[in-house]
Structure formats: C-alpha cells, structure tokens
C-alpha cells in the first residue's frame, strides 16, 4: 500500500483533499464509473465522478470555476463549475491495475459528452491527461487550451511520434 498523492483538490473549498489511489477506490459504487470506453470508445479505464469528489471537498459558495492542472506537460483547463460538476469523471484505474501514461494516467479527466474542440466550454480539449491538481476558483483560472485551429494542430503535431 502506498500513500503517494495522485490528485490534490484545493482552492476555494472547505475541505482540501490529497487523494491516493486507495482513497479514490474507496468512494461507494454509486460514485464509481466503470469502463469509460462505453461512451468514449477510444479511451479506457474506470473512474469516480467529479461530483462525488466535490461533495467531499465542498466548494465555497462564491466558487464558480474548476481549474484542471496537468503539471507533467504544463497543460491547464478552466471550466465553469456548474457545467462540469455533473459531467466530469476522474479516471484512475484500468480494471485492477493503475492507469498508465499511455491512457493519460495516473489520473485522467474525462467529460461524459464533450463538444468538438473549441466549440464550447466543455470541449474535447478539456479532457485533461496526467491530471495532478483540481483547483476550485472564483472566476476563471489558468487555461492553456489551444485558442484556434492552428494552435490546436500544432499541439497535436508536437505529440505524435
Ligand atoms: N495533459 C494534457 N491533456 C490534454 C492535452 C494535452 O496536450 N495535455 N490535449 C487535449 C486535447 S487538445 C485533446 S483534443 C484531447 C485528446 O485526447 P486523446 O489523446 O484521448 O484523443 O486531450 C486533451 N488533454
Ligand atoms: Mo483538442
């Protein structure tokens, strides 16, 4: 059993959290989402709902954005709390195994039904891989999603091969 924190939840919350692999597995079955490939055919793993995690962290009344940080590659996304709360899934395992980096692990954020890149707040670009911190904020936080098609194409080109 290891005590390594996989995911921090902090900012405008009553109860900051440092979550380990074991703690993510401790949420009740009602909060666990099995096999995300059922709705994201090219993605894999099992997760816990963002809603369950936020219920434990308890955002302050003035909080209105959730900022998702991937420190591994310095990628950040900030989306409205009210919109993402029921849509977000924190994917952290693949069956009994840990989620590997080839799947965006150890923790990958997924929106159940994302819009096409750049079309809405909850777009495919907000499906943050290597998620290390969830920061609850008042107002929009850091967001490094590519702003237009050229920047988006450049990002994807830099990752292939
Ligand atoms: N950490 C991190 N997460 C990321 C990105 C990234 O560059 N770094 N790219 C985003 C973009 S622009 C898209 S479209 C999706 C692609 O997810 P996929 O690799 O599962 O297709 O991941 C998103 N999550
Ligand atoms: Mo994207």
Short mmCIF file of C-alpha atoms and ligand atoms in Angstrom, two decimals:
data_model
loop_
_atom_site.label_atom_id
_atom_site.label_comp_id
_atom_site.label_asym_id
_atom_site.label_seq_id
_atom_site.Cartn_x
_atom_site.Cartn_y
_atom_site.Cartn_z
CA UNK A 1 0.00 0.00 0.00
CA UNK A 2 1.45 3.36 -0.89
CA UNK A 3 0.50 6.80 0.32
CA UNK A 4 1.51 8.76 -2.76
CA UNK A 5 -0.92 11.56 -3.53
CA UNK A 6 -2.23 11.17 -7.07
CA UNK A 7 -4.59 14.12 -7.00
CA UNK A 8 -4.86 17.29 -4.96
CA UNK A 9 -8.16 19.17 -4.59
CA UNK A 10 -7.75 22.66 -3.18
CA UNK A 11 -8.52 26.35 -3.58
CA UNK A 12 -11.97 27.70 -2.75
CA UNK A 13 -13.09 24.60 -0.84
CA UNK A 14 -13.95 23.94 2.79
CA UNK A 15 -12.00 20.66 2.85
CA UNK A 16 -8.86 20.35 0.70
CA UNK A 17 -8.06 16.76 -0.29
CA UNK A 18 -4.86 14.82 -1.03
CA UNK A 19 -6.12 11.68 -2.73
CA UNK A 20 -4.18 8.42 -3.07
CA UNK A 21 -5.03 5.52 -5.38
CA UNK A 22 -6.60 3.68 -2.42
CA UNK A 23 -8.74 6.66 -1.44
CA UNK A 24 -10.06 7.08 -4.97
CA UNK A 25 -11.15 3.44 -4.79
CA UNK A 26 -12.98 4.00 -1.51
CA UNK A 27 -15.87 6.01 -2.92
CA UNK A 28 -19.10 3.99 -2.93
CA UNK A 29 -20.20 2.12 -6.03
CA UNK A 30 -22.74 4.85 -6.78
CA UNK A 31 -19.84 7.27 -7.37
CA UNK A 32 -17.71 4.88 -9.42
CA UNK A 33 -17.95 4.81 -13.21
CA UNK A 34 -16.86 1.53 -14.77
CA UNK A 35 -15.35 1.29 -18.25
CA UNK A 36 -15.38 4.71 -19.87
CA UNK A 37 -14.94 3.03 -23.28
CA UNK A 38 -18.73 2.55 -23.18
CA UNK A 39 -19.10 6.24 -24.02
CA UNK A 40 -15.55 7.11 -25.18
CA UNK A 41 -14.70 4.18 -27.49
CA UNK A 42 -11.04 5.24 -27.91
CA UNK A 43 -10.42 5.78 -24.19
CA UNK A 44 -10.09 3.28 -21.37
CA UNK A 45 -10.37 2.99 -17.61
CA UNK A 46 -12.64 3.34 -14.61
CA UNK A 47 -13.23 6.45 -12.54
CA UNK A 48 -15.04 8.29 -9.81
CA UNK A 49 -17.39 11.17 -10.50
CA UNK A 50 -16.20 14.76 -10.08
CA UNK A 51 -19.47 15.37 -8.28
CA UNK A 52 -18.58 12.87 -5.53
CA UNK A 53 -15.11 14.40 -5.09
CA UNK A 54 -16.53 17.92 -4.89
CA UNK A 55 -19.19 16.78 -2.42
CA UNK A 56 -16.32 15.83 -0.10
CA UNK A 57 -14.23 18.96 -0.78
CA UNK A 58 -17.28 21.27 -0.52
CA UNK A 59 -16.70 24.31 -2.79
CA UNK A 60 -17.24 27.65 -1.08
CA UNK A 61 -20.43 29.48 -2.09
CA UNK A 62 -18.52 32.02 -4.19
CA UNK A 63 -16.60 29.35 -6.17
CA UNK A 64 -17.66 29.19 -9.81
CA UNK A 65 -14.81 27.60 -11.83
CA UNK A 66 -12.87 24.34 -11.71
CA UNK A 67 -9.30 24.54 -12.96
CA UNK A 68 -7.68 21.27 -14.00
CA UNK A 69 -3.88 21.20 -13.86
CA UNK A 70 -1.57 18.71 -15.58
CA UNK A 71 1.87 19.51 -14.20
CA UNK A 72 3.55 16.80 -16.25
CA UNK A 73 3.22 18.73 -19.51
CA UNK A 74 2.07 22.09 -18.15
CA UNK A 75 -1.45 21.85 -19.62
CA UNK A 76 -4.30 23.63 -17.82
CA UNK A 77 -8.04 23.99 -18.35
CA UNK A 78 -10.58 26.13 -16.51
CA UNK A 79 -14.30 25.41 -16.90
CA UNK A 80 -17.47 26.62 -15.17
CA UNK A 81 -18.18 24.62 -12.01
CA UNK A 82 -21.93 24.40 -12.56
CA UNK A 83 -21.49 22.96 -16.05
CA UNK A 84 -18.70 20.48 -15.32
CA UNK A 85 -19.91 19.20 -11.97
CA UNK A 86 -22.27 16.54 -13.32
CA UNK A 87 -20.20 15.82 -16.46
CA UNK A 88 -16.71 15.19 -15.08
CA UNK A 89 -15.15 11.80 -14.39
CA UNK A 90 -11.77 11.30 -12.73
CA UNK A 91 -10.36 8.13 -14.34
CA UNK A 92 -7.71 6.46 -12.14
CA UNK A 93 -7.62 2.71 -12.82
CA UNK A 94 -7.97 0.12 -15.54
CA UNK A 95 -9.63 -2.94 -14.05
CA UNK A 96 -7.46 -3.77 -11.04
CA UNK A 97 -4.39 -2.00 -12.43
CA UNK A 98 -3.25 1.60 -12.28
CA UNK A 99 -3.97 3.83 -15.27
CA UNK A 100 -0.77 4.12 -17.32
CA UNK A 101 0.53 7.25 -19.08
CA UNK A 102 -0.48 5.77 -22.43
CA UNK A 103 -4.05 6.34 -21.20
CA UNK A 104 -3.29 9.76 -19.72
CA UNK A 105 -2.73 8.27 -16.26
CA UNK A 106 -2.14 8.07 -13.40
CA UNK A 107 -5.26 10.27 -13.42
CA UNK A 108 -7.19 11.41 -16.45
CA UNK A 109 -10.13 13.78 -16.51
CA UNK A 110 -13.00 13.00 -18.86
CA UNK A 111 -16.17 14.87 -19.72
CA UNK A 112 -19.00 12.43 -20.36
CA UNK A 113 -20.22 14.11 -23.51
CA UNK A 114 -17.65 16.66 -24.73
CA UNK A 115 -18.26 19.09 -27.56
CA UNK A 116 -15.88 19.32 -30.50
CA UNK A 117 -12.62 21.15 -29.75
CA UNK A 118 -13.14 24.95 -29.41
CA UNK A 119 -16.91 24.77 -29.86
CA UNK A 120 -17.95 25.07 -26.19
CA UNK A 121 -16.54 25.31 -22.66
CA UNK A 122 -16.81 21.55 -22.11
CA UNK A 123 -14.95 20.50 -25.23
CA UNK A 124 -12.72 17.55 -26.04
CA UNK A 125 -9.63 19.63 -25.27
CA UNK A 126 -10.81 19.79 -21.63
CA UNK A 127 -10.28 16.02 -21.25
CA UNK A 128 -7.07 16.63 -19.30
CA UNK A 129 -4.49 13.83 -19.23
CA UNK A 130 -1.99 13.46 -16.33
CA UNK A 131 -4.34 15.42 -14.06
CA UNK A 132 -2.43 16.26 -10.87
CA UNK A 133 -4.48 19.06 -9.27
CA UNK A 134 -8.09 20.20 -9.24
CA UNK A 135 -8.22 23.84 -8.14
CA UNK A 136 -11.61 25.30 -7.33
CA UNK A 137 -11.55 29.00 -8.16
CA UNK A 138 -13.56 32.20 -8.02
CA UNK A 139 -13.52 33.35 -11.63
CA UNK A 140 -11.70 31.61 -14.46
CA UNK A 141 -8.27 30.22 -13.66
CA UNK A 142 -5.38 29.23 -15.88
CA UNK A 143 -6.40 27.84 -19.27
CA UNK A 144 -3.80 26.83 -21.84
CA UNK A 145 -6.13 25.10 -24.28
CA UNK A 146 -5.16 25.98 -27.85
CA UNK A 147 -7.13 29.05 -28.88
CA UNK A 148 -7.63 28.29 -32.56
CA UNK A 149 -7.27 25.54 -35.13
CA UNK A 150 -3.66 26.39 -35.97
CA UNK A 151 -2.58 26.21 -32.32
CA UNK A 152 -4.58 23.01 -31.90
CA UNK A 153 -2.98 21.37 -34.92
CA UNK A 154 0.46 22.41 -33.67
CA UNK A 155 -0.22 20.89 -30.23
CA UNK A 156 -1.31 17.58 -31.70
CA UNK A 157 1.59 17.56 -34.16
CA UNK A 158 4.04 18.06 -31.28
CA UNK A 159 2.63 14.96 -29.56
CA UNK A 160 2.56 12.49 -32.42
CA UNK A 161 5.62 10.34 -32.94
N1 LIG B 1 -2.20 16.97 -20.18
C1 LIG B 1 -2.76 17.15 -21.39
N2 LIG B 1 -4.06 16.83 -21.56
C2 LIG B 1 -4.65 17.02 -22.76
C3 LIG B 1 -3.94 17.58 -23.85
C4 LIG B 1 -2.57 17.89 -23.65
O1 LIG B 1 -1.86 18.38 -24.55
N3 LIG B 1 -2.02 17.65 -22.41
N4 LIG B 1 -4.57 17.77 -25.07
C5 LIG B 1 -6.02 17.94 -25.01
C6 LIG B 1 -6.63 17.95 -26.34
S1 LIG B 1 -6.41 19.36 -27.26
C7 LIG B 1 -7.43 16.93 -26.79
S2 LIG B 1 -8.31 17.08 -28.24
C8 LIG B 1 -7.55 15.65 -26.01
C9 LIG B 1 -7.14 14.45 -26.86
O2 LIG B 1 -7.36 13.27 -26.11
P1 LIG B 1 -6.92 11.84 -26.66
O3 LIG B 1 -5.44 11.81 -26.71
O4 LIG B 1 -7.50 10.85 -25.70
O5 LIG B 1 -7.55 11.70 -28.02
O6 LIG B 1 -6.76 15.65 -24.83
C10 LIG B 1 -6.71 16.87 -24.15
N5 LIG B 1 -5.96 16.68 -22.91
MO1 LIG B 2 -8.36 19.37 -28.59
#
